[in-house]
mmCIF file of C-alpha atoms in Angstrom:
data_model
loop_
_atom_site.group_PDB
_atom_site.id
_atom_site.type_symbol
_atom_site.label_atom_id
_atom_site.label_comp_id
_atom_site.label_asym_id
_atom_site.label_seq_id
_atom_site.Cartn_x
_atom_site.Cartn_y
_atom_site.Cartn_z
ATOM 1 C CA UNK M 287 12.367 -29.355 6.160
ATOM 2 C CA UNK M 288 10.000 -28.901 9.099
ATOM 3 C CA UNK M 289 10.644 -26.340 11.803
ATOM 4 C CA UNK M 290 10.450 -26.945 15.546
ATOM 5 C CA UNK M 291 7.359 -24.740 15.865
ATOM 6 C CA UNK M 292 5.088 -24.115 12.886
ATOM 7 C CA UNK M 293 2.200 -21.664 12.875
ATOM 8 C CA UNK M 294 0.423 -22.312 9.585
ATOM 9 C CA UNK M 295 -2.306 -20.105 8.087
ATOM 10 C CA UNK M 296 -3.715 -19.426 11.549
ATOM 11 C CA UNK M 297 -6.737 -17.186 11.879
ATOM 12 C CA UNK M 298 -9.086 -16.584 14.768
ATOM 13 C CA UNK M 299 -12.434 -14.829 15.002
ATOM 14 C CA UNK M 300 -14.589 -13.935 17.993
ATOM 15 C CA UNK M 301 -18.345 -13.500 18.052
ATOM 16 C CA UNK M 302 -19.484 -10.115 19.365
ATOM 17 C CA UNK M 303 -22.821 -8.308 19.598
ATOM 18 C CA UNK M 304 -21.894 -6.520 16.368
ATOM 19 C CA UNK M 305 -21.072 -9.796 14.601
ATOM 20 C CA UNK M 306 -17.905 -11.745 13.911
ATOM 21 C CA UNK M 307 -14.595 -10.016 14.718
ATOM 22 C CA UNK M 308 -11.509 -11.364 12.948
ATOM 23 C CA UNK M 309 -8.557 -10.779 15.281
ATOM 24 C CA UNK M 310 -5.901 -12.623 13.259
ATOM 25 C CA UNK M 311 -5.772 -13.515 9.588
ATOM 26 C CA UNK M 312 -3.464 -16.104 7.999
ATOM 27 C CA UNK M 313 -0.559 -15.881 10.413
ATOM 28 C CA UNK M 314 2.418 -17.922 9.204
ATOM 29 C CA UNK M 315 5.558 -18.290 11.289
ATOM 30 C CA UNK M 316 8.266 -20.927 11.603
ATOM 31 C CA UNK M 317 10.537 -20.980 14.637
ATOM 32 C CA UNK M 318 13.631 -23.133 15.053
ATOM 33 C CA UNK M 319 14.693 -24.931 18.221
ATOM 34 C CA UNK M 320 16.688 -22.644 20.518
ATOM 35 C CA UNK M 321 15.583 -19.486 18.716
ATOM 36 C CA UNK M 322 14.568 -16.313 20.557
ATOM 37 C CA UNK M 323 11.731 -14.563 18.712
ATOM 38 C CA UNK M 324 10.038 -11.318 19.749
ATOM 39 C CA UNK M 325 6.584 -10.189 18.650
ATOM 40 C CA UNK M 326 6.137 -6.441 18.409
ATOM 41 C CA UNK M 327 3.361 -4.186 17.177
ATOM 42 C CA UNK M 328 0.818 -1.608 18.258
ATOM 43 C CA UNK M 329 -1.775 -2.415 20.928
ATOM 44 C CA UNK M 330 -4.575 -4.540 19.514
ATOM 45 C CA UNK M 331 -2.453 -6.179 16.809
ATOM 46 C CA UNK M 332 -2.966 -9.693 18.192
ATOM 47 C CA UNK M 333 0.403 -10.350 19.842
ATOM 48 C CA UNK M 334 -1.130 -11.825 22.989
ATOM 49 C CA UNK M 335 -3.617 -13.764 20.889
ATOM 50 C CA UNK M 336 -0.748 -15.428 19.016
ATOM 51 C CA UNK M 337 0.915 -16.315 22.321
ATOM 52 C CA UNK M 338 -2.327 -17.719 23.742
ATOM 53 C CA UNK M 339 -2.821 -19.822 20.621
ATOM 54 C CA UNK M 340 0.662 -21.321 20.979
ATOM 55 C CA UNK M 341 -0.029 -21.899 24.688
ATOM 56 C CA UNK M 342 -3.205 -23.774 23.768
ATOM 57 C CA UNK M 343 -5.387 -21.350 25.717
ATOM 58 C CA UNK M 344 -7.238 -20.411 22.525
ATOM 59 C CA UNK M 345 -8.251 -22.569 19.578
ATOM 60 C CA UNK M 346 -7.700 -21.194 16.059
ATOM 61 C CA UNK M 347 -10.686 -20.743 13.797
ATOM 62 C CA UNK M 348 -8.479 -21.578 10.812
ATOM 63 C CA UNK M 349 -5.104 -23.252 10.378
ATOM 64 C CA UNK M 350 -3.046 -25.053 12.982
ATOM 65 C CA UNK M 351 0.060 -25.046 15.171
ATOM 66 C CA UNK M 352 2.618 -27.867 15.301
ATOM 67 C CA UNK M 353 5.245 -28.100 18.054
ATOM 68 C CA UNK M 354 7.991 -30.703 17.688
ATOM 69 C CA UNK M 355 5.836 -32.767 15.328
ATOM 70 C CA UNK M 356 2.657 -32.677 17.440
ATOM 71 C CA UNK M 357 -0.413 -30.500 17.004
ATOM 72 C CA UNK M 358 -1.133 -28.004 19.766
ATOM 73 C CA UNK M 359 -4.629 -28.920 20.947
ATOM 74 C CA UNK M 360 -4.708 -27.442 24.446
ATOM 75 C CA UNK M 361 -2.512 -26.286 27.329
ATOM 76 C CA UNK M 362 0.452 -28.406 28.396
ATOM 77 C CA UNK M 363 3.646 -28.193 30.486
ATOM 78 C CA UNK M 364 5.781 -28.229 27.345
ATOM 79 C CA UNK M 365 4.640 -24.616 26.828
ATOM 80 C CA UNK M 366 5.254 -22.469 29.915
ATOM 81 C CA UNK M 367 4.035 -18.895 30.316
ATOM 82 C CA UNK M 368 5.627 -15.904 32.045
ATOM 83 C CA UNK M 369 3.270 -12.957 32.425
ATOM 84 C CA UNK M 370 3.875 -9.269 33.091
ATOM 85 C CA UNK M 371 2.413 -9.809 36.554
ATOM 86 C CA UNK M 372 4.226 -12.538 38.460
ATOM 87 C CA UNK M 373 1.074 -14.529 39.480
ATOM 88 C CA UNK M 374 2.780 -16.000 42.552
ATOM 89 C CA UNK M 375 0.526 -17.590 45.167
ATOM 90 C CA UNK M 376 0.806 -15.230 48.162
ATOM 91 C CA UNK M 377 0.359 -17.937 50.829
ATOM 92 C CA UNK M 378 3.293 -20.019 49.512
ATOM 93 C CA UNK M 379 7.008 -19.329 49.886
ATOM 94 C CA UNK M 380 9.290 -18.813 46.890
ATOM 95 C CA UNK M 381 10.402 -22.444 47.118
ATOM 96 C CA UNK M 382 6.828 -23.717 47.410
ATOM 97 C CA UNK M 383 5.641 -21.647 44.434
ATOM 98 C CA UNK M 384 8.260 -23.233 42.189
ATOM 99 C CA UNK M 385 7.767 -26.709 43.696
ATOM 100 C CA UNK M 386 4.059 -26.539 42.889
ATOM 101 C CA UNK M 387 4.935 -26.224 39.204
ATOM 102 C CA UNK M 388 7.628 -28.925 39.304
ATOM 103 C CA UNK M 389 5.149 -31.365 40.854
ATOM 104 C CA UNK M 390 3.253 -31.341 37.540
ATOM 105 C CA UNK M 391 6.138 -33.112 35.812
ATOM 106 C CA UNK M 392 8.038 -34.812 38.656
ATOM 107 C CA UNK M 393 6.699 -37.015 41.480
ATOM 108 C CA UNK M 394 9.879 -37.906 43.371
ATOM 109 C CA UNK M 395 10.277 -35.500 46.323
ATOM 110 C CA UNK M 396 14.070 -35.420 46.166
ATOM 111 C CA UNK M 397 14.004 -34.756 42.422
ATOM 112 C CA UNK M 398 11.467 -31.964 42.960
ATOM 113 C CA UNK M 399 13.673 -30.329 45.596
ATOM 114 C CA UNK M 400 16.774 -30.604 43.403
ATOM 115 C CA UNK M 401 15.000 -29.087 40.428
ATOM 116 C CA UNK M 402 13.607 -26.226 42.516
ATOM 117 C CA UNK M 403 17.057 -25.482 43.941
ATOM 118 C CA UNK M 404 18.643 -25.549 40.479
ATOM 119 C CA UNK M 405 16.236 -23.105 38.861
ATOM 120 C CA UNK M 406 16.159 -20.718 41.810
ATOM 121 C CA UNK M 407 19.953 -20.679 41.668
ATOM 122 C CA UNK M 408 19.808 -20.079 37.915
ATOM 123 C CA UNK M 409 17.784 -16.886 38.409
ATOM 124 C CA UNK M 410 19.869 -15.922 41.467
ATOM 125 C CA UNK M 411 17.003 -16.337 43.919
ATOM 126 C CA UNK M 412 18.262 -19.312 45.937
ATOM 127 C CA UNK M 413 19.062 -16.972 48.839
ATOM 128 C CA UNK M 414 15.364 -16.040 49.092
ATOM 129 C CA UNK M 415 13.814 -19.504 48.816
ATOM 130 C CA UNK M 416 11.968 -19.245 52.149
ATOM 131 C CA UNK M 417 10.681 -15.707 51.652
ATOM 132 C CA UNK M 418 7.021 -14.985 50.967
ATOM 133 C CA UNK M 419 5.966 -13.044 47.843
ATOM 134 C CA UNK M 420 5.087 -9.901 49.832
ATOM 135 C CA UNK M 421 8.713 -9.735 50.991
ATOM 136 C CA UNK M 422 10.058 -9.520 47.429
ATOM 137 C CA UNK M 423 10.606 -6.601 45.061
ATOM 138 C CA UNK M 424 8.947 -6.579 41.646
ATOM 139 C CA UNK M 425 12.129 -7.755 39.939
ATOM 140 C CA UNK M 426 12.606 -10.580 42.442
ATOM 141 C CA UNK M 427 9.025 -11.749 41.930
ATOM 142 C CA UNK M 428 9.566 -11.844 38.190
ATOM 143 C CA UNK M 429 12.759 -13.883 38.641
ATOM 144 C CA UNK M 430 10.729 -16.419 40.624
ATOM 145 C CA UNK M 431 8.104 -16.447 37.873
ATOM 146 C CA UNK M 432 10.803 -17.197 35.297
ATOM 147 C CA UNK M 433 12.277 -19.940 37.514
ATOM 148 C CA UNK M 434 8.835 -21.494 37.904
ATOM 149 C CA UNK M 435 8.268 -21.544 34.146
ATOM 150 C CA UNK M 436 11.735 -22.916 33.378
ATOM 151 C CA UNK M 437 11.388 -25.609 36.053
ATOM 152 C CA UNK M 438 8.884 -27.381 33.804
ATOM 153 C CA UNK M 439 11.663 -27.844 31.205
ATOM 154 C CA UNK M 440 9.300 -26.506 28.547
ATOM 155 C CA UNK M 441 9.896 -26.941 24.854
ATOM 156 C CA UNK M 442 8.843 -23.318 24.395
ATOM 157 C CA UNK M 443 8.977 -20.474 26.907
ATOM 158 C CA UNK M 444 6.205 -17.941 26.247
ATOM 159 C CA UNK M 445 6.717 -14.470 27.728
ATOM 160 C CA UNK M 446 4.012 -11.797 27.646
ATOM 161 C CA UNK M 447 5.764 -8.459 28.277
ATOM 162 C CA UNK M 448 7.612 -9.999 31.245
ATOM 163 C CA UNK M 449 9.515 -6.823 32.144
ATOM 164 C CA UNK M 450 6.928 -4.216 31.185
ATOM 165 C CA UNK M 451 5.932 -3.316 34.758
ATOM 166 C CA UNK M 452 9.503 -2.909 36.055
ATOM 167 C CA UNK M 453 11.676 0.182 36.374
ATOM 168 C CA UNK M 454 14.398 0.704 33.752
ATOM 169 C CA UNK M 455 17.364 -0.534 35.814
ATOM 170 C CA UNK M 456 15.574 -3.647 37.072
ATOM 171 C CA UNK M 457 14.387 -4.368 33.541
ATOM 172 C CA UNK M 458 17.954 -4.119 32.224
ATOM 173 C CA UNK M 459 19.243 -6.520 34.906
ATOM 174 C CA UNK M 460 16.540 -9.059 34.066
ATOM 175 C CA UNK M 461 17.159 -8.748 30.330
ATOM 176 C CA UNK M 462 20.826 -9.555 30.935
ATOM 177 C CA UNK M 463 19.838 -12.461 33.192
ATOM 178 C CA UNK M 464 17.470 -13.817 30.537
ATOM 179 C CA UNK M 465 20.217 -13.706 27.889
ATOM 180 C CA UNK M 466 22.562 -15.610 30.204
ATOM 181 C CA UNK M 467 19.891 -18.218 31.005
ATOM 182 C CA UNK M 468 19.020 -18.732 27.359
ATOM 183 C CA UNK M 469 22.696 -19.121 26.487
ATOM 184 C CA UNK M 470 23.017 -21.836 29.155
ATOM 185 C CA UNK M 471 19.771 -23.724 28.523
ATOM 186 C CA UNK M 472 19.192 -23.098 24.811
ATOM 187 C CA UNK M 473 15.481 -22.476 25.313
ATOM 188 C CA UNK M 474 13.122 -21.684 22.483
ATOM 189 C CA UNK M 475 11.532 -18.378 23.489
ATOM 190 C CA UNK M 476 8.649 -16.312 22.117
ATOM 191 C CA UNK M 477 8.352 -12.944 23.812
ATOM 192 C CA UNK M 478 5.877 -10.095 23.413
ATOM 193 C CA UNK M 479 7.295 -6.619 23.873
ATOM 194 C CA UNK M 480 6.492 -2.988 23.114
ATOM 195 C CA UNK M 481 10.127 -2.021 23.677
ATOM 196 C CA UNK M 482 12.119 -1.765 20.435
ATOM 197 C CA UNK M 483 15.490 -1.745 22.202
ATOM 198 C CA UNK M 484 14.528 -4.832 24.203
ATOM 199 C CA UNK M 485 13.489 -6.659 21.040
ATOM 200 C CA UNK M 486 16.759 -5.897 19.239
ATOM 201 C CA UNK M 487 18.907 -6.717 22.282
ATOM 202 C CA UNK M 488 17.335 -10.093 23.058
ATOM 203 C CA UNK M 489 16.085 -11.526 19.788
ATOM 204 C CA UNK M 490 17.333 -13.672 16.951
ATOM 205 C CA UNK M 491 14.345 -12.472 14.920
ATOM 206 C CA UNK M 492 11.705 -9.804 15.424
ATOM 207 C CA UNK M 493 8.203 -10.481 14.093
ATOM 208 C CA UNK M 494 6.420 -7.211 13.354
ATOM 209 C CA UNK M 495 2.627 -7.441 13.377
ATOM 210 C CA UNK M 496 0.249 -5.344 11.305
ATOM 211 C CA UNK M 497 -2.533 -3.402 12.980
ATOM 212 C CA UNK M 498 -5.792 -5.177 13.752
ATOM 213 C CA UNK M 499 -8.429 -6.212 13.063
ATOM 214 C CA UNK M 500 -7.357 -9.057 10.744
ATOM 215 C CA UNK M 501 -3.795 -8.603 11.971
ATOM 216 C CA UNK M 502 -1.029 -10.727 10.504
ATOM 217 C CA UNK M 503 2.742 -10.890 10.204
ATOM 218 C CA UNK M 504 3.891 -7.742 8.429
ATOM 219 C CA UNK M 505 7.661 -8.160 8.349
ATOM 220 C CA UNK M 506 10.281 -10.365 9.996
ATOM 221 C CA UNK M 507 13.668 -8.886 10.842
ATOM 222 C CA UNK M 508 16.722 -11.079 11.432
ATOM 223 C CA UNK M 509 18.869 -9.667 14.246
ATOM 224 C CA UNK M 510 22.327 -10.757 13.124
ATOM 225 C CA UNK M 511 24.226 -9.290 16.061
ATOM 226 C CA UNK M 512 26.835 -11.653 17.554
ATOM 227 C CA UNK M 513 26.254 -13.230 20.967
ATOM 228 C CA UNK M 514 26.929 -12.716 23.822
ATOM 229 C CA UNK M 515 25.545 -9.199 23.557
ATOM 230 C CA UNK M 516 26.637 -6.269 25.680
ATOM 231 C CA UNK M 517 24.179 -3.373 25.920
ATOM 232 C CA UNK M 518 26.943 -0.817 26.554
ATOM 233 C CA UNK M 519 28.950 -1.905 23.502
ATOM 234 C CA UNK M 520 25.809 -2.010 21.346
ATOM 235 C CA UNK M 521 25.058 1.620 22.195
ATOM 236 C CA UNK M 522 27.871 2.594 19.797
ATOM 237 C CA UNK M 523 27.237 -0.146 17.218
ATOM 238 C CA UNK M 524 25.991 1.284 13.864
ATOM 239 C CA UNK M 525 24.386 -2.037 12.890
ATOM 240 C CA UNK M 526 22.405 -2.122 16.135
ATOM 241 C CA UNK M 527 21.030 1.335 15.345
ATOM 242 C CA UNK M 528 20.230 0.273 11.777
ATOM 243 C CA UNK M 529 18.194 -2.705 13.036
ATOM 244 C CA UNK M 530 16.455 -0.511 15.574
ATOM 245 C CA UNK M 531 15.587 1.997 12.847
ATOM 246 C CA UNK M 532 14.031 -0.736 10.693
ATOM 247 C CA UNK M 533 11.647 -1.677 13.489
ATOM 248 C CA UNK M 534 10.785 1.960 14.213
ATOM 249 C CA UNK M 535 10.135 2.617 10.534
ATOM 250 C CA UNK M 536 7.698 -0.293 10.380
ATOM 251 C CA UNK M 537 5.866 0.769 13.532
ATOM 252 C CA UNK M 538 5.687 4.514 12.964
ATOM 253 C CA UNK M 539 5.648 4.863 9.184
ATOM 254 C CA UNK M 540 4.194 1.677 7.711
ATOM 255 C CA UNK M 541 1.836 0.921 10.622
ATOM 256 C CA UNK M 542 1.246 4.341 12.162
ATOM 257 C CA UNK M 543 -1.721 4.177 14.507
ATOM 258 C CA UNK M 544 -1.667 7.445 16.431
ATOM 259 C CA UNK M 545 -2.257 10.781 14.705
ATOM 260 C CA UNK M 546 0.577 13.181 15.634
ATOM 261 C CA UNK M 547 -0.424 15.894 18.101
ATOM 262 C CA UNK M 548 -0.971 19.319 16.605
ATOM 263 C CA UNK M 549 1.423 22.099 17.493
ATOM 264 C CA UNK M 550 0.363 24.181 20.515
ATOM 265 C CA UNK M 551 0.003 27.281 18.328
ATOM 266 C CA UNK M 552 -2.484 25.509 16.055
ATOM 267 C CA UNK M 553 -4.568 24.438 19.037
ATOM 268 C CA UNK M 554 -4.648 27.970 20.510
ATOM 269 C CA UNK M 555 -5.675 29.568 17.221
ATOM 270 C CA UNK M 556 -8.473 27.027 16.850
ATOM 271 C CA UNK M 557 -9.729 27.801 20.371
ATOM 272 C CA UNK M 558 -9.808 31.556 19.621
ATOM 273 C CA UNK M 559 -11.858 30.918 16.509
#
C-alpha cells in the first residue's frame, strides 16, 4: 500500500572545490496523510536538505519523491514552507502579505478575502490584519507566516525550525496553537527542530538523522501519546519522559558530535605544565 508521501532511496551530492560531497545517502521515509513528523539531528545532518528536496527546491542525485501519486519535480503551492524567519514583505500589511499567497491559487477577489480572513482568524491574527510587519512582535510575525502557508491549502506543510528564534513562552504558545490548528485542519506536517521536547510534544513520529556527510535516517520513533496533548500534564507522564530519553540517547550516545568539555582542574594543570 502506497503512502501519501514517499521518499525513496534519495541521495544528493554537491560539487565542491575538493570534489563531490555526498550530503544525503539513501534516505527512505513514508509519511501518511495527516501525520505530523519531526526531523531531528545534529547540525549538518541534512535535515534542511530533506525539507528542500520535498519542497522541490533541490533535485535529488539519486532516488525520487512521490506526493499523493505524483513525482515532486519542482516547487509548487501544494508544498508550503514556513521558515524560522518570517519572510514577510515589509511594505505590505498583514492582510496583503497573506492575500499575495492566496492569489497564487485563487483569482476571485471575494474568495481571496474570505480565505485571508479565515486563516488570519485561525492563527488569532485577524485583529491585526491592517498592521505592518514592523508593528508586530516576533511571535505575531510567525503566526502570519503560518497563516500565509496554510492559506495555500497545501498537501504538505514544511516547517524549518519555525519557533527557533522565539523566546520560551512565545514558543510554547505557538506550539499549542499549531497543535490546535493541525487538529482542526488535519494537515500533513514535516517539521525540522533541534528541540527534543518540542519534537515529542508535537509529533506522531520523530525521524532521527545520522551525522553527515552521507547522512541518512538513523531511527524512527513513534510518539504514541494520546491527543489532545497538554504540556503541563505531560511533565509528569513517565511515558513522555521515556520517549524523550530515547531521542536524547540517539543524539548524545549513538550520534555524539561534540567532545565533552574537560574539567576545569584538568585544564588548569595542563596550562601549568
